[in-house]
Amino acid sequence: MKVYATDDKEIIMELSMKWAGNPNILVAAKAFGLKATVQVVDLLVYATPRITLKPLVPSFPCFANIFVSLMDKPQVDFGLKLLGADVMAIPGLYRFVQELIKDQVANMYLWPKTLNVQLMDPSKAMKKPVGLLAVKVIKAIKLKKKDLLGGSDPYVKLTLSGEKLPGKKTAVKHSNLNPEWNEEFDLVVKEPETQELQLIVYDWEQVGKHDKIGMNVIQLKDLTPEEPKLMTLELLKSMEPNEPVSEKSRGQLVVEVEYKPFKEDDIPDNLDDPNSVEKAPEGTPSGGGLLVVIVHEAEDLEGKYHTNPSVRLLFKGEERKTKRVKKNREPRWDEDFQFPLDEPPINDKLHVEVISTSSRLLHPKEPLGYVVINLGDVVSNRRINEKYHLIDSKNGRIQIELQWRTSS
């Protein structure tokens, strides 16, 4: 399948398709007073349909128009089984019958010009935001230890039920069973009577799936509008009612939540803005903000002696490092680093260096590339998520997300 990206709000796909069958097609041929009957066997049809999917109304993507067309006339391949006299021995007749059957079979494959297809329930698509759920993740208490050596590396993921958007996450607190975050999040509410806030505490892992420490939910219908509520939640293995209760505690999560209904004509314009970011936590300087650097992943890294990459950040004399990923040319870290600043970093730069380290006596450290990022753009755009080509690397690239959070 080929998929094309265009400037229009549409999706174009080309599919290579093949049909096979044992049809019951008989062809009678007459020539010079002789008659023969030919049976078509082992029919194969090859076609390349192009499918274009386009919303009928771009701002209301519930119904789409599907246009199906064929790139070329279908190709037909088959065998012939002679049932009558050997008239096919006449020069050119066998090929003539083949071409005739191909045209007739190909013309039988007719495609509809357009189809109107419902993509989603219009009643759900028309649901508009009715408020914001302000969530402050304060801390966790006595989390269950997931790592055999050392403590856990916890972070919290927040999601609202009924939403297709990815959940929001706190920063990772390394080797800490009593982490403090004090991070604030705003989630858009559409159905306060039925939606619930799901909070899951994970143990971050540099390789493989992140382990779930525990979870809990908050029903929005239980919240009083415009009234902050401080809650200490017991972390559970799951929310299944038949789940056996474990005697060993998984820890507690302390959060503050407040449901803020919108007043008429008071819906913010940037609810769906992909560059919107969370507010800076309490204590952030009023004239400054919080610079958040998220090191996501790298690709096509190549060391001469070894490839055990980690990332080193240098900013205003401070040094931060990710964990090392062993023997991996395409590592993924997803680690957050925060820098509280007294003023916006308009003229500052962030130095990002990828390094491979090894326990070998020879060549224990090897640079894999670096990049210097000007931070002026992140102040004006609030959020940048890009892949940067690494200097001194043949094909290496690294994905860095930058956020500039302020208290206003």
mmCIF file of C-alpha atoms in Angstrom:
data_model
loop_
_atom_site.group_PDB
_atom_site.id
_atom_site.type_symbol
_atom_site.label_atom_id
_atom_site.label_comp_id
_atom_site.label_asym_id
_atom_site.label_seq_id
_atom_site.Cartn_x
_atom_site.Cartn_y
_atom_site.Cartn_z
ATOM 1 C CA MET A 1 0.000 0.000 0.000
ATOM 2 C CA LYS A 2 1.161 3.512 -0.810
ATOM 3 C CA VAL A 3 -0.121 6.474 1.224
ATOM 4 C CA TYR A 4 0.263 10.038 -0.057
ATOM 5 C CA ALA A 5 0.376 13.186 2.055
ATOM 6 C CA THR A 6 -1.058 16.270 0.347
ATOM 7 C CA ASP A 7 -1.659 19.874 1.312
ATOM 8 C CA ASP A 8 -5.414 19.277 1.243
ATOM 9 C CA LYS A 9 -7.281 17.710 4.142
ATOM 10 C CA GLU A 10 -7.445 14.287 2.572
ATOM 11 C CA ILE A 11 -5.850 10.852 2.594
ATOM 12 C CA ILE A 12 -4.888 9.107 -0.646
ATOM 13 C CA MET A 13 -4.087 5.389 -0.650
ATOM 14 C CA GLU A 14 -3.075 3.080 -3.470
ATOM 15 C CA LEU A 15 -3.516 -0.627 -2.837
ATOM 16 C CA SER A 16 -2.052 -3.490 -4.841
ATOM 17 C CA MET A 17 -4.781 -6.131 -4.849
ATOM 18 C CA LYS A 18 -5.147 -9.606 -6.336
ATOM 19 C CA TRP A 19 -8.211 -11.795 -6.714
ATOM 20 C CA ALA A 20 -7.974 -15.515 -7.398
ATOM 21 C CA GLY A 21 -10.763 -17.924 -8.251
ATOM 22 C CA ASN A 22 -11.930 -20.933 -10.244
ATOM 23 C CA PRO A 23 -14.681 -19.394 -12.380
ATOM 24 C CA ASN A 24 -17.352 -21.103 -14.402
ATOM 25 C CA ILE A 25 -16.856 -19.272 -17.715
ATOM 26 C CA LEU A 26 -17.418 -21.052 -21.040
ATOM 27 C CA VAL A 27 -16.494 -19.499 -24.391
ATOM 28 C CA ALA A 28 -17.776 -20.923 -27.684
ATOM 29 C CA ALA A 29 -15.571 -20.263 -30.751
ATOM 30 C CA LYS A 30 -16.572 -20.885 -34.377
ATOM 31 C CA ALA A 31 -14.264 -20.884 -37.437
ATOM 32 C CA PHE A 32 -14.525 -22.387 -40.895
ATOM 33 C CA GLY A 33 -17.615 -24.367 -39.902
ATOM 34 C CA LEU A 34 -15.902 -25.828 -36.849
ATOM 35 C CA LYS A 35 -16.963 -25.144 -33.258
ATOM 36 C CA ALA A 36 -15.017 -25.446 -30.018
ATOM 37 C CA THR A 37 -15.909 -24.702 -26.396
ATOM 38 C CA VAL A 38 -13.233 -23.288 -24.123
ATOM 39 C CA GLN A 39 -13.410 -23.180 -20.296
ATOM 40 C CA VAL A 40 -11.559 -20.462 -18.368
ATOM 41 C CA VAL A 41 -9.596 -21.900 -15.442
ATOM 42 C CA ASP A 42 -7.325 -20.498 -12.707
ATOM 43 C CA LEU A 43 -8.482 -16.891 -13.092
ATOM 44 C CA LEU A 44 -6.266 -14.188 -11.494
ATOM 45 C CA VAL A 45 -7.107 -10.494 -11.515
ATOM 46 C CA TYR A 46 -4.565 -7.803 -10.540
ATOM 47 C CA ALA A 47 -5.701 -4.226 -9.863
ATOM 48 C CA THR A 48 -4.394 -1.037 -8.236
ATOM 49 C CA PRO A 49 -7.311 0.996 -6.885
ATOM 50 C CA ARG A 50 -6.734 4.549 -5.629
ATOM 51 C CA ILE A 51 -8.874 5.543 -2.659
ATOM 52 C CA THR A 52 -9.249 9.201 -1.692
ATOM 53 C CA LEU A 53 -10.799 9.966 1.690
ATOM 54 C CA LYS A 54 -11.873 13.553 2.246
ATOM 55 C CA PRO A 55 -14.219 15.080 4.882
ATOM 56 C CA LEU A 56 -17.364 16.585 3.401
ATOM 57 C CA VAL A 57 -17.058 19.480 5.866
ATOM 58 C CA PRO A 58 -13.476 20.001 7.181
ATOM 59 C CA SER A 59 -14.635 21.527 10.450
ATOM 60 C CA PHE A 60 -17.164 18.734 11.036
ATOM 61 C CA PRO A 61 -15.364 15.481 10.182
ATOM 62 C CA CYS A 62 -18.261 13.088 10.837
ATOM 63 C CA PHE A 63 -18.958 12.223 7.219
ATOM 64 C CA ALA A 64 -16.384 11.684 4.506
ATOM 65 C CA ASN A 65 -16.508 11.334 0.759
ATOM 66 C CA ILE A 66 -14.668 8.284 -0.572
ATOM 67 C CA PHE A 67 -13.720 8.301 -4.249
ATOM 68 C CA VAL A 68 -12.514 4.992 -5.646
ATOM 69 C CA SER A 69 -10.765 4.818 -9.001
ATOM 70 C CA LEU A 70 -8.497 2.388 -10.806
ATOM 71 C CA MET A 71 -4.998 3.495 -11.672
ATOM 72 C CA ASP A 72 -4.977 1.147 -14.680
ATOM 73 C CA LYS A 73 -7.262 -1.393 -16.244
ATOM 74 C CA PRO A 74 -7.197 -4.624 -14.230
ATOM 75 C CA GLN A 75 -4.752 -7.246 -15.484
ATOM 76 C CA VAL A 76 -6.325 -10.661 -16.030
ATOM 77 C CA ASP A 77 -4.418 -13.924 -16.190
ATOM 78 C CA PHE A 78 -5.958 -17.356 -16.708
ATOM 79 C CA GLY A 79 -5.657 -20.721 -18.395
ATOM 80 C CA LEU A 80 -7.813 -22.264 -21.148
ATOM 81 C CA LYS A 81 -9.166 -25.793 -21.160
ATOM 82 C CA LEU A 82 -10.367 -27.057 -24.548
ATOM 83 C CA LEU A 83 -13.654 -28.969 -24.392
ATOM 84 C CA GLY A 84 -14.414 -29.441 -28.115
ATOM 85 C CA ALA A 85 -12.483 -29.896 -31.367
ATOM 86 C CA ASP A 86 -8.929 -28.634 -31.583
ATOM 87 C CA VAL A 87 -9.900 -25.450 -33.379
ATOM 88 C CA MET A 88 -7.403 -23.525 -31.227
ATOM 89 C CA ALA A 89 -4.683 -24.868 -33.438
ATOM 90 C CA ILE A 90 -5.685 -22.271 -36.036
ATOM 91 C CA PRO A 91 -2.923 -19.610 -36.045
ATOM 92 C CA GLY A 92 -3.846 -16.497 -34.026
ATOM 93 C CA LEU A 93 -7.177 -17.794 -32.753
ATOM 94 C CA TYR A 94 -5.906 -18.829 -29.326
ATOM 95 C CA ARG A 95 -4.426 -15.362 -28.694
ATOM 96 C CA PHE A 96 -7.583 -13.701 -30.003
ATOM 97 C CA VAL A 97 -9.750 -15.671 -27.563
ATOM 98 C CA GLN A 98 -7.402 -14.807 -24.697
ATOM 99 C CA GLU A 99 -7.586 -11.047 -25.376
ATOM 100 C CA LEU A 100 -11.367 -11.231 -25.776
ATOM 101 C CA ILE A 101 -11.810 -12.934 -22.423
ATOM 102 C CA LYS A 102 -9.417 -10.498 -20.720
ATOM 103 C CA ASP A 103 -11.420 -7.486 -21.938
ATOM 104 C CA GLN A 104 -14.733 -8.977 -20.928
ATOM 105 C CA VAL A 105 -13.585 -9.981 -17.449
ATOM 106 C CA ALA A 106 -11.811 -6.651 -16.820
ATOM 107 C CA ASN A 107 -14.934 -4.716 -17.770
ATOM 108 C CA MET A 108 -16.921 -6.655 -15.193
ATOM 109 C CA TYR A 109 -14.918 -5.041 -12.373
ATOM 110 C CA LEU A 110 -16.797 -1.747 -11.997
ATOM 111 C CA TRP A 111 -16.050 0.629 -9.130
ATOM 112 C CA PRO A 112 -18.481 3.046 -7.504
ATOM 113 C CA LYS A 113 -17.678 6.671 -8.158
ATOM 114 C CA THR A 114 -18.282 7.942 -4.630
ATOM 115 C CA LEU A 115 -19.409 6.681 -1.258
ATOM 116 C CA ASN A 116 -20.532 8.760 1.706
ATOM 117 C CA VAL A 117 -19.227 7.090 4.836
ATOM 118 C CA GLN A 118 -19.993 7.977 8.457
ATOM 119 C CA LEU A 119 -16.699 8.160 10.361
ATOM 120 C CA MET A 120 -18.060 8.752 13.841
ATOM 121 C CA ASP A 121 -21.243 9.359 15.755
ATOM 122 C CA PRO A 122 -22.348 12.939 14.933
ATOM 123 C CA SER A 123 -23.820 13.333 18.418
ATOM 124 C CA LYS A 124 -20.394 12.702 19.943
ATOM 125 C CA ALA A 125 -18.611 14.872 17.399
ATOM 126 C CA MET A 126 -20.830 17.813 18.225
ATOM 127 C CA LYS A 127 -20.017 17.708 21.920
ATOM 128 C CA LYS A 128 -18.296 20.923 22.822
ATOM 129 C CA PRO A 129 -16.023 21.656 25.783
ATOM 130 C CA VAL A 130 -18.020 22.715 28.832
ATOM 131 C CA GLY A 131 -15.180 23.301 31.250
ATOM 132 C CA LEU A 132 -11.648 22.603 32.418
ATOM 133 C CA LEU A 133 -10.437 20.163 35.032
ATOM 134 C CA ALA A 134 -7.462 21.678 36.849
ATOM 135 C CA VAL A 135 -5.270 18.957 38.343
ATOM 136 C CA LYS A 136 -2.251 19.498 40.535
ATOM 137 C CA VAL A 137 -0.159 16.365 41.063
ATOM 138 C CA ILE A 138 1.488 17.091 44.404
ATOM 139 C CA LYS A 139 3.329 13.985 45.553
ATOM 140 C CA ALA A 140 3.295 10.239 46.128
ATOM 141 C CA ILE A 141 3.835 8.488 49.439
ATOM 142 C CA LYS A 142 5.554 5.150 50.082
ATOM 143 C CA LEU A 143 5.341 3.820 46.547
ATOM 144 C CA LYS A 144 5.769 0.114 45.983
ATOM 145 C CA LYS A 145 9.326 -0.743 44.984
ATOM 146 C CA LYS A 146 9.396 -2.177 41.438
ATOM 147 C CA ASP A 147 13.129 -2.382 40.749
ATOM 148 C CA LEU A 148 15.156 -5.133 42.375
ATOM 149 C CA LEU A 149 18.160 -2.852 42.728
ATOM 150 C CA GLY A 150 17.531 0.680 43.920
ATOM 151 C CA GLY A 151 14.208 2.503 44.071
ATOM 152 C CA SER A 152 11.580 3.141 41.433
ATOM 153 C CA ASP A 153 11.619 5.938 38.838
ATOM 154 C CA PRO A 154 7.987 7.107 39.092
ATOM 155 C CA TYR A 155 5.914 9.404 36.923
ATOM 156 C CA VAL A 156 2.144 9.994 36.702
ATOM 157 C CA LYS A 157 -0.007 9.758 33.585
ATOM 158 C CA LEU A 158 -3.359 11.595 33.543
ATOM 159 C CA THR A 159 -6.191 10.842 31.107
ATOM 160 C CA LEU A 160 -9.874 11.721 30.868
ATOM 161 C CA SER A 161 -12.246 8.937 29.840
ATOM 162 C CA GLY A 162 -13.918 9.314 26.453
ATOM 163 C CA GLU A 163 -11.023 11.284 24.967
ATOM 164 C CA LYS A 164 -8.872 10.154 22.036
ATOM 165 C CA LEU A 165 -6.091 12.595 22.915
ATOM 166 C CA PRO A 166 -2.888 11.199 24.455
ATOM 167 C CA GLY A 167 -2.620 11.473 28.213
ATOM 168 C CA LYS A 168 -0.503 14.035 30.022
ATOM 169 C CA LYS A 169 2.531 13.080 32.081
ATOM 170 C CA THR A 170 4.553 14.470 34.924
ATOM 171 C CA ALA A 171 8.326 14.457 34.966
ATOM 172 C CA VAL A 172 10.183 11.281 35.945
ATOM 173 C CA LYS A 173 11.621 11.287 39.488
ATOM 174 C CA HIS A 174 14.558 8.908 39.517
ATOM 175 C CA SER A 175 15.228 6.538 42.436
ATOM 176 C CA ASN A 176 12.486 7.998 44.625
ATOM 177 C CA LEU A 177 9.662 6.202 46.455
ATOM 178 C CA ASN A 178 8.323 9.476 47.915
ATOM 179 C CA PRO A 179 8.495 11.833 44.919
ATOM 180 C CA GLU A 180 7.208 15.407 44.904
ATOM 181 C CA TRP A 181 6.058 16.928 41.610
ATOM 182 C CA ASN A 182 3.796 19.953 42.289
ATOM 183 C CA GLU A 183 2.930 19.998 38.571
ATOM 184 C CA GLU A 184 -0.325 21.489 37.257
ATOM 185 C CA PHE A 185 -2.394 20.296 34.300
ATOM 186 C CA ASP A 186 -5.575 21.477 32.573
ATOM 187 C CA LEU A 187 -7.802 18.897 30.879
ATOM 188 C CA VAL A 188 -10.773 19.745 28.674
ATOM 189 C CA VAL A 189 -14.111 18.425 29.974
ATOM 190 C CA LYS A 190 -17.036 17.630 27.665
ATOM 191 C CA GLU A 191 -19.269 15.410 29.828
ATOM 192 C CA PRO A 192 -18.820 16.125 33.535
ATOM 193 C CA GLU A 193 -21.651 13.732 34.466
ATOM 194 C CA THR A 194 -19.988 10.676 32.916
ATOM 195 C CA GLN A 195 -16.280 11.384 32.538
ATOM 196 C CA GLU A 196 -13.654 10.291 35.034
ATOM 197 C CA LEU A 197 -10.037 11.236 35.610
ATOM 198 C CA GLN A 198 -7.679 8.271 35.501
ATOM 199 C CA LEU A 199 -4.351 8.576 37.304
ATOM 200 C CA ILE A 200 -1.708 5.875 36.799
ATOM 201 C CA VAL A 201 1.701 5.860 38.462
ATOM 202 C CA TYR A 202 4.358 4.147 36.335
ATOM 203 C CA ASP A 203 7.906 3.074 37.006
ATOM 204 C CA TRP A 204 10.000 4.414 34.136
ATOM 205 C CA GLU A 205 12.264 1.880 32.414
ATOM 206 C CA GLN A 206 15.007 2.734 29.943
ATOM 207 C CA VAL A 207 14.369 -0.521 28.047
ATOM 208 C CA GLY A 208 11.040 -2.228 27.501
ATOM 209 C CA LYS A 209 7.592 -1.499 28.854
ATOM 210 C CA HIS A 210 7.164 0.810 31.834
ATOM 211 C CA ASP A 211 5.803 -1.045 34.874
ATOM 212 C CA LYS A 212 2.560 0.105 36.446
ATOM 213 C CA ILE A 213 2.904 0.797 40.173
ATOM 214 C CA GLY A 214 -0.754 1.577 40.807
ATOM 215 C CA MET A 215 -3.781 3.617 39.741
ATOM 216 C CA ASN A 216 -7.042 5.224 40.810
ATOM 217 C CA VAL A 217 -9.847 7.280 39.290
ATOM 218 C CA ILE A 218 -11.823 10.379 40.238
ATOM 219 C CA GLN A 219 -15.444 10.727 39.109
ATOM 220 C CA LEU A 220 -16.032 14.268 37.839
ATOM 221 C CA LYS A 221 -19.682 14.129 38.959
ATOM 222 C CA ASP A 222 -18.447 13.936 42.564
ATOM 223 C CA LEU A 223 -16.673 17.305 42.303
ATOM 224 C CA THR A 224 -18.311 20.583 43.303
ATOM 225 C CA PRO A 225 -17.709 23.199 40.569
ATOM 226 C CA GLU A 226 -15.291 26.011 41.433
ATOM 227 C CA GLU A 227 -14.265 24.233 44.638
ATOM 228 C CA PRO A 228 -10.692 22.860 44.913
ATOM 229 C CA LYS A 229 -10.538 19.408 46.472
ATOM 230 C CA LEU A 230 -7.403 17.912 48.033
ATOM 231 C CA MET A 231 -7.437 14.118 47.746
ATOM 232 C CA THR A 232 -5.153 11.320 48.924
ATOM 233 C CA LEU A 233 -5.767 8.304 46.704
ATOM 234 C CA GLU A 234 -4.850 4.732 47.542
ATOM 235 C CA LEU A 235 -3.061 3.199 44.563
ATOM 236 C CA LEU A 236 -4.705 -0.003 43.319
ATOM 237 C CA LYS A 237 -3.540 -2.706 40.923
ATOM 238 C CA SER A 238 -6.586 -2.096 38.689
ATOM 239 C CA MET A 239 -10.141 -0.742 38.891
ATOM 240 C CA GLU A 240 -11.765 -4.134 38.251
ATOM 241 C CA PRO A 241 -14.437 -4.747 40.917
ATOM 242 C CA ASN A 242 -13.503 -8.436 41.212
ATOM 243 C CA GLU A 243 -9.790 -7.740 41.618
ATOM 244 C CA PRO A 244 -8.595 -9.342 44.887
ATOM 245 C CA VAL A 245 -7.407 -6.808 47.442
ATOM 246 C CA SER A 246 -3.691 -7.080 48.153
ATOM 247 C CA GLU A 247 -2.528 -6.725 51.721
ATOM 248 C CA LYS A 248 0.670 -5.013 50.580
ATOM 249 C CA SER A 249 0.208 -1.301 49.919
ATOM 250 C CA ARG A 250 1.150 0.155 46.535
ATOM 251 C CA GLY A 251 1.417 3.640 47.993
ATOM 252 C CA GLN A 252 -0.672 6.802 47.886
ATOM 253 C CA LEU A 253 -1.002 9.692 45.454
ATOM 254 C CA VAL A 254 -1.842 13.208 46.650
ATOM 255 C CA VAL A 255 -3.600 15.474 44.122
ATOM 256 C CA GLU A 256 -5.682 18.617 44.114
ATOM 257 C CA VAL A 257 -8.526 18.833 41.574
ATOM 258 C CA GLU A 258 -10.991 21.542 40.632
ATOM 259 C CA TYR A 259 -13.696 21.516 37.970
ATOM 260 C CA LYS A 260 -14.118 24.926 36.323
ATOM 261 C CA PRO A 261 -17.234 25.139 34.118
ATOM 262 C CA PHE A 262 -17.128 27.603 31.251
ATOM 263 C CA LYS A 263 -19.449 30.549 31.318
ATOM 264 C CA GLU A 264 -21.287 31.552 28.160
ATOM 265 C CA ASP A 265 -18.980 32.880 25.452
ATOM 266 C CA ASP A 266 -16.019 32.136 27.722
ATOM 267 C CA ILE A 267 -14.491 29.136 25.931
ATOM 268 C CA PRO A 268 -10.741 29.656 25.306
ATOM 269 C CA ASP A 269 -9.608 29.748 21.686
ATOM 270 C CA ASN A 270 -6.518 27.576 22.142
ATOM 271 C CA LEU A 271 -8.053 24.390 23.562
ATOM 272 C CA ASP A 272 -6.903 22.385 20.540
ATOM 273 C CA ASP A 273 -3.629 24.226 20.081
ATOM 274 C CA PRO A 274 -0.900 21.554 19.714
ATOM 275 C CA ASN A 275 1.701 24.044 20.973
ATOM 276 C CA SER A 276 -0.107 24.829 24.227
ATOM 277 C CA VAL A 277 1.843 23.902 27.374
ATOM 278 C CA GLU A 278 1.130 23.530 31.052
ATOM 279 C CA LYS A 279 1.630 26.343 33.525
ATOM 280 C CA ALA A 280 4.821 26.581 35.527
ATOM 281 C CA PRO A 281 4.611 25.184 39.098
ATOM 282 C CA GLU A 282 4.275 27.354 42.186
ATOM 283 C CA GLY A 283 7.409 29.243 43.128
ATOM 284 C CA THR A 284 8.437 29.971 39.546
ATOM 285 C CA PRO A 285 9.762 33.562 39.221
ATOM 286 C CA SER A 286 6.995 35.866 37.970
ATOM 287 C CA GLY A 287 9.172 37.465 35.281
ATOM 288 C CA GLY A 288 10.690 34.166 34.211
ATOM 289 C CA GLY A 289 9.442 30.641 33.769
ATOM 290 C CA LEU A 290 10.352 26.993 33.515
ATOM 291 C CA LEU A 291 12.346 25.592 30.592
ATOM 292 C CA VAL A 292 11.444 21.925 30.092
ATOM 293 C CA VAL A 293 13.717 19.767 27.924
ATOM 294 C CA ILE A 294 12.378 16.332 26.966
ATOM 295 C CA VAL A 295 14.900 13.993 25.372
ATOM 296 C CA HIS A 296 12.753 11.570 23.370
ATOM 297 C CA GLU A 297 14.868 9.376 21.097
ATOM 298 C CA ALA A 298 17.693 9.164 18.573
ATOM 299 C CA GLU A 299 18.189 7.238 15.352
ATOM 300 C CA ASP A 300 21.018 6.030 13.111
ATOM 301 C CA LEU A 301 23.667 6.418 15.795
ATOM 302 C CA GLU A 302 26.942 4.709 14.989
ATOM 303 C CA GLY A 303 30.020 4.432 17.167
ATOM 304 C CA LYS A 304 33.383 3.278 15.938
ATOM 305 C CA TYR A 305 34.071 1.050 18.937
ATOM 306 C CA HIS A 306 30.709 0.754 20.744
ATOM 307 C CA THR A 307 27.185 2.248 20.731
ATOM 308 C CA ASN A 308 25.877 2.583 24.306
ATOM 309 C CA PRO A 309 24.343 6.053 24.023
ATOM 310 C CA SER A 310 23.355 8.550 26.672
ATOM 311 C CA VAL A 311 22.583 12.260 26.298
ATOM 312 C CA ARG A 312 24.384 15.092 28.067
ATOM 313 C CA LEU A 313 22.725 18.513 28.339
ATOM 314 C CA LEU A 314 24.675 21.695 29.036
ATOM 315 C CA PHE A 315 22.753 24.864 29.847
ATOM 316 C CA LYS A 316 23.978 27.937 31.738
ATOM 317 C CA GLY A 317 26.770 25.918 33.367
ATOM 318 C CA GLU A 318 24.424 23.140 34.503
ATOM 319 C CA GLU A 319 24.908 19.568 33.317
ATOM 320 C CA ARG A 320 22.153 16.947 33.107
ATOM 321 C CA LYS A 321 22.380 13.390 31.801
ATOM 322 C CA THR A 322 19.995 10.673 30.670
ATOM 323 C CA LYS A 323 20.446 7.015 31.453
ATOM 324 C CA ARG A 324 22.661 4.919 29.210
ATOM 325 C CA VAL A 325 21.042 2.508 26.728
ATOM 326 C CA LYS A 326 23.296 -0.445 25.924
ATOM 327 C CA LYS A 327 24.019 -1.605 22.379
ATOM 328 C CA ASN A 328 21.313 0.411 20.660
ATOM 329 C CA ARG A 329 21.603 2.559 17.543
ATOM 330 C CA GLU A 330 18.016 3.822 17.920
ATOM 331 C CA PRO A 331 17.616 4.428 21.682
ATOM 332 C CA ARG A 332 14.554 5.919 23.353
ATOM 333 C CA TRP A 333 14.818 7.815 26.648
ATOM 334 C CA ASP A 334 11.705 10.004 27.131
ATOM 335 C CA GLU A 335 13.384 11.795 30.031
ATOM 336 C CA ASP A 336 12.381 15.274 31.251
ATOM 337 C CA PHE A 337 14.735 17.942 32.570
ATOM 338 C CA GLN A 338 13.586 21.235 34.098
ATOM 339 C CA PHE A 339 15.457 24.509 34.424
ATOM 340 C CA PRO A 340 13.766 27.297 36.493
ATOM 341 C CA LEU A 341 14.786 30.682 35.052
ATOM 342 C CA ASP A 342 14.449 34.244 36.285
ATOM 343 C CA GLU A 343 13.980 35.541 32.731
ATOM 344 C CA PRO A 344 13.115 34.092 29.285
ATOM 345 C CA PRO A 345 16.130 32.434 27.558
ATOM 346 C CA ILE A 346 15.764 34.544 24.415
ATOM 347 C CA ASN A 347 19.502 34.725 23.666
ATOM 348 C CA ASP A 348 20.571 31.456 25.291
ATOM 349 C CA LYS A 349 21.605 28.160 23.724
ATOM 350 C CA LEU A 350 21.240 24.524 24.757
ATOM 351 C CA HIS A 351 24.130 22.160 24.043
ATOM 352 C CA VAL A 352 23.031 18.563 23.440
ATOM 353 C CA GLU A 353 25.685 15.862 23.171
ATOM 354 C CA VAL A 354 25.223 12.130 22.550
ATOM 355 C CA ILE A 355 27.963 10.004 24.119
ATOM 356 C CA SER A 356 28.699 6.285 24.128
ATOM 357 C CA THR A 357 30.451 4.853 27.172
ATOM 358 C CA SER A 358 31.887 1.419 27.834
ATOM 359 C CA SER A 359 33.703 -0.444 30.587
ATOM 360 C CA ARG A 360 36.542 -1.253 28.203
ATOM 361 C CA LEU A 361 39.998 -0.029 29.136
ATOM 362 C CA LEU A 362 40.572 1.155 25.574
ATOM 363 C CA HIS A 363 38.174 3.769 24.204
ATOM 364 C CA PRO A 364 35.862 3.937 27.276
ATOM 365 C CA LYS A 365 34.153 7.081 25.938
ATOM 366 C CA GLU A 366 33.187 7.965 22.397
ATOM 367 C CA PRO A 367 31.234 11.014 21.095
ATOM 368 C CA LEU A 368 28.371 10.150 18.722
ATOM 369 C CA GLY A 369 27.419 13.702 17.726
ATOM 370 C CA TYR A 370 26.095 16.955 19.106
ATOM 371 C CA VAL A 371 23.767 19.847 18.327
ATOM 372 C CA VAL A 372 23.438 23.414 19.643
ATOM 373 C CA ILE A 373 19.841 24.685 19.866
ATOM 374 C CA ASN A 374 18.926 28.380 19.994
ATOM 375 C CA LEU A 375 16.172 28.861 22.571
ATOM 376 C CA GLY A 376 14.682 32.097 21.240
ATOM 377 C CA ASP A 377 12.069 30.218 19.184
ATOM 378 C CA VAL A 378 10.744 28.198 22.109
ATOM 379 C CA VAL A 379 10.030 31.393 24.054
ATOM 380 C CA SER A 380 7.866 32.766 21.235
ATOM 381 C CA ASN A 381 6.259 29.431 20.242
ATOM 382 C CA ARG A 382 5.973 28.007 23.788
ATOM 383 C CA ARG A 383 6.627 24.493 22.482
ATOM 384 C CA ILE A 384 8.948 22.949 19.862
ATOM 385 C CA ASN A 385 9.259 19.235 19.108
ATOM 386 C CA GLU A 386 11.796 18.539 16.358
ATOM 387 C CA LYS A 387 14.418 16.098 15.136
ATOM 388 C CA TYR A 388 17.897 17.601 14.835
ATOM 389 C CA HIS A 389 20.749 16.299 12.704
ATOM 390 C CA LEU A 390 23.760 15.561 14.896
ATOM 391 C CA ILE A 391 26.986 17.346 14.005
ATOM 392 C CA ASP A 392 29.982 15.007 13.549
ATOM 393 C CA SER A 393 27.619 12.106 12.853
ATOM 394 C CA LYS A 394 27.050 10.553 9.442
ATOM 395 C CA ASN A 395 23.255 10.089 9.653
ATOM 396 C CA GLY A 396 22.445 10.445 13.351
ATOM 397 C CA ARG A 397 19.428 12.469 14.484
ATOM 398 C CA ILE A 398 17.945 13.217 17.896
ATOM 399 C CA GLN A 399 14.395 14.241 18.828
ATOM 400 C CA ILE A 400 14.213 16.982 21.455
ATOM 401 C CA GLU A 401 11.045 18.605 22.770
ATOM 402 C CA LEU A 402 11.336 22.063 24.343
ATOM 403 C CA GLN A 403 8.658 23.811 26.394
ATOM 404 C CA TRP A 404 8.614 27.271 27.911
ATOM 405 C CA ARG A 405 6.152 27.353 30.817
ATOM 406 C CA THR A 406 5.121 30.516 32.619
ATOM 407 C CA SER A 407 2.842 31.094 35.566
ATOM 408 C CA SER A 408 0.386 33.175 33.505
#
